[in-house]
Amino acid sequence: GAGVSQSPSNKVTEKGKDVELRCDPISGHTALYWYRQSLGQGLEFLIYFQGNSAPDKSGLPSDRFSAERTGGSVSTLTIQRTQQEDSAVYLCASSSQGSPTGELFFGEGSRLTVL
Amino acid sequence: DAKTTQPNSMESNEEEPVHLPCNHSTISGTDYIHWYRQLPSQGPEYVIHGLTSNVNNRMASLAIAEDRKSSTLILHRATLRDAAVYYCILRGLNGGATNKLIFGTGTLLAVQP
């Protein structure tokens, strides 16, 4: 597709289960970001991938969160042993370059609800 | 990361201009000023960015103070579709390593018909 695609759009899970959220960035974009947004809150940075460089994981809230980006394209955010406070919309964005002038294109997000 | 300060909320009337302020007194010389907006139930979308000079595009104008410690996003004629949260963000090179965007709480713009 032309834009950033995220799946699933909605995910309901039980506390303690693992979940995987997928992001398909715009083709050719080298930079990929994950954010999360809790209800009524701003965006919280999670992790940033740029080309083949080591990712910036400084925003991951705990070791239950991890992300990978295979082949420089698709990315998967994994949350292990989910907790209720993990409930949020998880947003992925990509950019054609990692420079300070690059525009970020966001997906529609994956809404995660942990019961 | 250099921080920005924005009013929590603003109101405007339809068809009138809107000036959304942003203070960034600790901006560094390599920081670009970016604006994004987030419509209800959508991901953020890019609006405009600049470094030193004022910028115009089809969506808005960005006026940057001479000392770069503040900027203003200008919507020339607000429409109901412009109701959104507007984020002012500084984006620069952090030691040459990364340039993640850090979103603040933004300004919630309400547009009255």
CSV table of C-alpha atoms in Angstrom, one decimal:
chain,number,residue,atom,x,y,z
A,1,GLY,CA,0.0,0.0,0.0
A,2,ALA,CA,0.9,3.6,-0.2
A,3,GLY,CA,1.0,4.3,3.5
A,4,VAL,CA,2.2,2.7,6.7
A,5,SER,CA,0.2,-0.4,7.5
A,6,GLN,CA,-0.3,-1.8,11.0
A,7,SER,CA,-1.9,-5.0,12.2
A,8,PRO,CA,-4.0,-5.9,13.9
A,9,SER,CA,-6.0,-2.8,14.2
A,10,ASN,CA,-7.6,-4.0,17.4
A,11,LYS,CA,-6.3,-6.7,19.8
A,12,VAL,CA,-8.0,-7.8,23.0
A,13,THR,CA,-5.9,-10.1,25.2
A,14,GLU,CA,-5.8,-11.5,28.7
A,15,LYS,CA,-3.4,-10.4,31.3
A,16,GLY,CA,-0.2,-12.5,31.1
A,17,LYS,CA,-0.5,-13.4,27.4
A,18,ASP,CA,2.1,-12.3,24.8
A,19,VAL,CA,1.1,-10.1,21.9
A,20,GLU,CA,2.8,-9.2,18.6
A,21,LEU,CA,2.1,-6.0,16.7
A,22,ARG,CA,3.2,-5.6,13.1
A,23,CYS,CA,4.2,-2.6,11.1
A,24,ASP,CA,4.7,-2.4,7.4
A,25,PRO,CA,6.5,0.9,6.6
A,26,ILE,CA,6.4,2.8,3.4
A,27,SER,CA,8.6,1.0,0.8
A,28,GLY,CA,12.1,2.4,0.8
A,29,HIS,CA,11.8,4.2,4.2
A,30,THR,CA,14.9,3.6,6.2
A,31,ALA,CA,13.7,5.0,9.5
A,32,LEU,CA,11.0,3.3,11.6
A,33,TYR,CA,9.5,4.4,14.9
A,34,TRP,CA,7.2,2.9,17.5
A,35,TYR,CA,5.2,5.1,19.9
A,36,ARG,CA,2.3,4.3,22.2
A,37,GLN,CA,-0.5,6.5,23.3
A,38,SER,CA,-2.6,5.8,26.3
A,39,LEU,CA,-6.2,7.1,26.5
A,40,GLY,CA,-6.2,10.9,26.6
A,41,GLN,CA,-2.4,11.1,26.7
A,42,GLY,CA,0.3,12.3,24.4
A,43,LEU,CA,2.6,10.0,22.4
A,44,GLU,CA,5.3,8.1,24.2
A,45,PHE,CA,8.4,7.2,22.3
A,46,LEU,CA,9.3,3.5,22.4
A,47,ILE,CA,12.0,2.6,19.9
A,48,TYR,CA,13.6,3.9,16.7
A,49,PHE,CA,15.3,1.9,13.9
A,50,GLN,CA,17.5,3.6,11.3
A,51,GLY,CA,19.0,1.5,8.5
A,52,ASN,CA,21.5,-1.0,9.8
A,53,SER,CA,22.4,1.0,12.9
A,54,ALA,CA,21.7,-0.4,16.3
A,55,PRO,CA,18.2,0.6,17.3
A,56,ASP,CA,17.5,3.3,20.0
A,57,LYS,CA,15.6,1.4,22.6
A,58,SER,CA,15.7,4.1,25.2
A,59,GLY,CA,11.9,4.4,25.4
A,60,LEU,CA,11.0,0.8,26.0
A,61,PRO,CA,9.3,0.8,29.4
A,62,SER,CA,10.4,-2.6,30.6
A,63,ASP,CA,12.2,-5.8,29.5
A,64,ARG,CA,8.8,-7.2,28.6
A,65,PHE,CA,8.9,-5.0,25.5
A,66,SER,CA,11.0,-5.8,22.5
A,67,ALA,CA,11.0,-5.0,18.8
A,68,GLU,CA,12.8,-6.2,15.7
A,69,ARG,CA,13.0,-5.1,12.2
A,70,THR,CA,13.7,-7.8,9.6
A,71,GLY,CA,15.4,-7.0,6.4
A,72,GLY,CA,15.2,-3.3,7.0
A,73,SER,CA,11.5,-3.4,6.3
A,74,VAL,CA,8.7,-4.9,8.4
A,75,SER,CA,8.9,-4.4,12.2
A,76,THR,CA,7.3,-6.4,15.0
A,77,LEU,CA,6.7,-5.1,18.5
A,78,THR,CA,6.4,-7.8,21.1
A,79,ILE,CA,4.9,-7.4,24.5
A,80,GLN,CA,5.4,-10.4,26.8
A,81,ARG,CA,3.3,-11.2,29.8
A,82,THR,CA,1.0,-8.3,29.1
A,83,GLN,CA,-0.3,-6.1,32.0
A,84,GLN,CA,-3.4,-3.9,32.1
A,85,GLU,CA,-1.3,-0.8,32.0
A,86,ASP,CA,0.0,-1.9,28.6
A,87,SER,CA,-3.5,-1.1,27.2
A,88,ALA,CA,-2.9,1.7,24.6
A,89,VAL,CA,-2.8,2.5,21.0
A,90,TYR,CA,0.6,1.5,19.5
A,91,LEU,CA,1.6,3.7,16.6
A,92,CYS,CA,4.2,3.0,14.0
A,93,ALA,CA,5.8,5.7,11.8
A,94,SER,CA,8.4,5.6,9.0
A,95,SER,CA,10.5,8.2,7.3
A,96,SER,CA,12.6,8.2,4.2
A,97,GLN,CA,15.6,9.4,6.0
A,98,GLY,CA,16.9,9.7,9.5
A,99,SER,CA,17.8,13.3,9.2
A,100,PRO,CA,16.2,16.1,11.2
A,101,THR,CA,14.2,17.3,8.2
A,102,GLY,CA,12.5,14.0,7.3
A,103,GLU,CA,8.7,13.8,7.6
A,104,LEU,CA,7.3,11.0,9.6
A,105,PHE,CA,4.3,9.1,8.2
A,106,PHE,CA,2.2,7.4,10.8
A,107,GLY,CA,0.0,4.3,10.6
A,108,GLU,CA,-3.5,4.1,12.0
A,109,GLY,CA,-2.3,2.3,15.0
A,110,SER,CA,-3.0,-1.0,16.8
A,111,ARG,CA,-5.3,-0.6,19.8
A,112,LEU,CA,-4.4,-3.1,22.5
A,113,THR,CA,-6.7,-3.9,25.3
A,114,VAL,CA,-5.5,-6.1,28.2
A,115,LEU,CA,-8.2,-7.5,30.3
B,1,ASP,CA,16.2,16.7,24.5
B,2,ALA,CA,15.2,20.3,24.2
B,3,LYS,CA,11.6,20.8,25.3
B,4,THR,CA,8.7,22.8,24.0
B,5,THR,CA,5.9,24.5,25.8
B,6,GLN,CA,2.4,24.9,24.3
B,7,PRO,CA,-1.0,26.0,25.7
B,8,ASN,CA,-3.1,23.0,26.6
B,9,SER,CA,-6.1,24.2,24.5
B,10,MET,CA,-7.3,27.0,22.2
B,11,GLU,CA,-10.5,27.9,20.6
B,12,SER,CA,-11.2,29.4,17.2
B,13,ASN,CA,-14.1,30.3,15.0
B,14,GLU,CA,-14.5,28.8,11.6
B,15,GLU,CA,-13.1,30.8,8.7
B,16,GLU,CA,-10.9,32.8,11.1
B,17,PRO,CA,-7.1,32.6,11.3
B,18,VAL,CA,-5.5,30.7,14.2
B,19,HIS,CA,-2.2,31.3,15.7
B,20,LEU,CA,-0.8,28.4,17.8
B,21,PRO,CA,2.2,29.4,19.9
B,22,CYS,CA,5.2,27.3,20.9
B,23,ASN,CA,8.0,28.2,23.2
B,24,HIS,CA,11.4,26.4,22.9
B,25,SER,CA,13.9,28.6,24.8
B,26,THR,CA,16.5,25.8,25.0
B,27,ILE,CA,16.6,25.1,21.3
B,28,SER,CA,20.0,24.4,19.9
B,29,GLY,CA,21.4,25.6,16.6
B,30,THR,CA,20.9,22.3,14.9
B,31,ASP,CA,17.3,21.7,16.0
B,32,TYR,CA,14.5,21.9,13.4
B,33,ILE,CA,11.1,23.0,14.5
B,34,HIS,CA,8.4,20.5,13.4
B,35,TRP,CA,4.6,20.6,13.7
B,36,TYR,CA,2.4,17.6,13.6
B,37,ARG,CA,-1.3,17.3,14.2
B,38,GLN,CA,-3.5,14.5,15.3
B,39,LEU,CA,-7.1,14.3,14.4
B,40,PRO,CA,-9.5,12.3,16.5
B,41,SER,CA,-8.9,8.5,16.3
B,42,GLN,CA,-6.1,8.9,13.8
B,43,GLY,CA,-2.3,8.8,13.9
B,44,PRO,CA,-0.4,12.1,13.8
B,45,GLU,CA,0.2,13.8,10.4
B,46,TYR,CA,3.0,16.1,9.4
B,47,VAL,CA,2.1,19.8,9.0
B,48,ILE,CA,5.3,21.8,8.5
B,49,HIS,CA,8.9,22.3,9.6
B,50,GLY,CA,11.5,25.0,9.6
B,51,LEU,CA,14.9,26.0,10.9
B,52,THR,CA,15.3,29.8,10.8
B,53,SER,CA,13.2,31.3,8.1
B,54,ASN,CA,9.4,31.4,8.0
B,55,VAL,CA,7.9,28.6,5.9
B,56,ASN,CA,4.7,28.3,4.0
B,57,ASN,CA,2.9,25.3,2.6
B,58,ARG,CA,-0.6,24.3,1.5
B,59,MET,CA,-1.6,23.5,5.0
B,60,ALA,CA,-0.1,26.3,7.1
B,61,SER,CA,2.6,28.8,7.7
B,62,LEU,CA,5.3,28.7,10.3
B,63,ALA,CA,6.6,31.9,11.8
B,64,ILE,CA,9.9,31.5,13.6
B,65,ALA,CA,11.2,34.2,16.0
B,66,GLU,CA,14.5,35.8,15.2
B,67,ASP,CA,16.1,34.3,18.3
B,68,ARG,CA,14.4,30.9,17.5
B,69,LYS,CA,13.2,30.6,21.1
B,70,SER,CA,9.6,30.6,19.9
B,71,SER,CA,7.5,29.9,16.9
B,72,THR,CA,3.9,30.1,15.8
B,73,LEU,CA,1.9,27.8,13.6
B,74,ILE,CA,-0.6,29.8,11.5
B,75,LEU,CA,-3.8,28.3,10.0
B,76,HIS,CA,-5.0,31.0,7.7
B,77,ARG,CA,-8.7,30.0,7.7
B,78,ALA,CA,-9.7,27.5,10.2
B,79,THR,CA,-12.2,24.8,9.2
B,80,LEU,CA,-14.0,22.3,11.3
B,81,ARG,CA,-11.6,19.6,10.0
B,82,ASP,CA,-8.7,21.5,11.6
B,83,ALA,CA,-9.9,20.5,15.1
B,84,ALA,CA,-7.1,18.4,16.4
B,85,VAL,CA,-4.2,18.2,18.8
B,86,TYR,CA,-1.2,20.2,17.4
B,87,TYR,CA,2.3,19.2,18.5
B,88,CYS,CA,5.3,21.4,18.3
B,89,ILE,CA,8.5,19.3,18.3
B,90,LEU,CA,12.2,20.0,18.1
B,91,ARG,CA,14.1,17.5,16.0
B,92,GLY,CA,17.9,17.5,15.9
B,93,LEU,CA,21.0,15.4,16.0
B,94,ASN,CA,21.6,14.0,19.4
B,95,GLY,CA,25.3,13.6,19.3
B,96,GLY,CA,24.9,12.4,15.7
B,97,ALA,CA,23.3,9.2,17.0
B,98,THR,CA,19.6,9.4,16.7
B,99,ASN,CA,16.9,12.0,16.1
B,100,LYS,CA,13.8,10.6,17.6
B,101,LEU,CA,10.8,12.8,17.8
B,102,ILE,CA,9.6,13.5,21.3
B,103,PHE,CA,6.0,14.5,21.5
B,104,GLY,CA,4.7,16.7,24.3
B,105,THR,CA,1.1,17.1,25.2
B,106,GLY,CA,0.3,19.5,22.4
B,107,THR,CA,-2.5,22.1,22.0
B,108,LEU,CA,-6.0,20.9,21.6
B,109,LEU,CA,-7.6,23.2,19.0
B,110,ALA,CA,-11.4,23.5,19.0
B,111,VAL,CA,-13.1,25.1,16.0
B,112,GLN,CA,-16.5,26.5,16.5
B,113,PRO,CA,-18.9,26.8,13.5
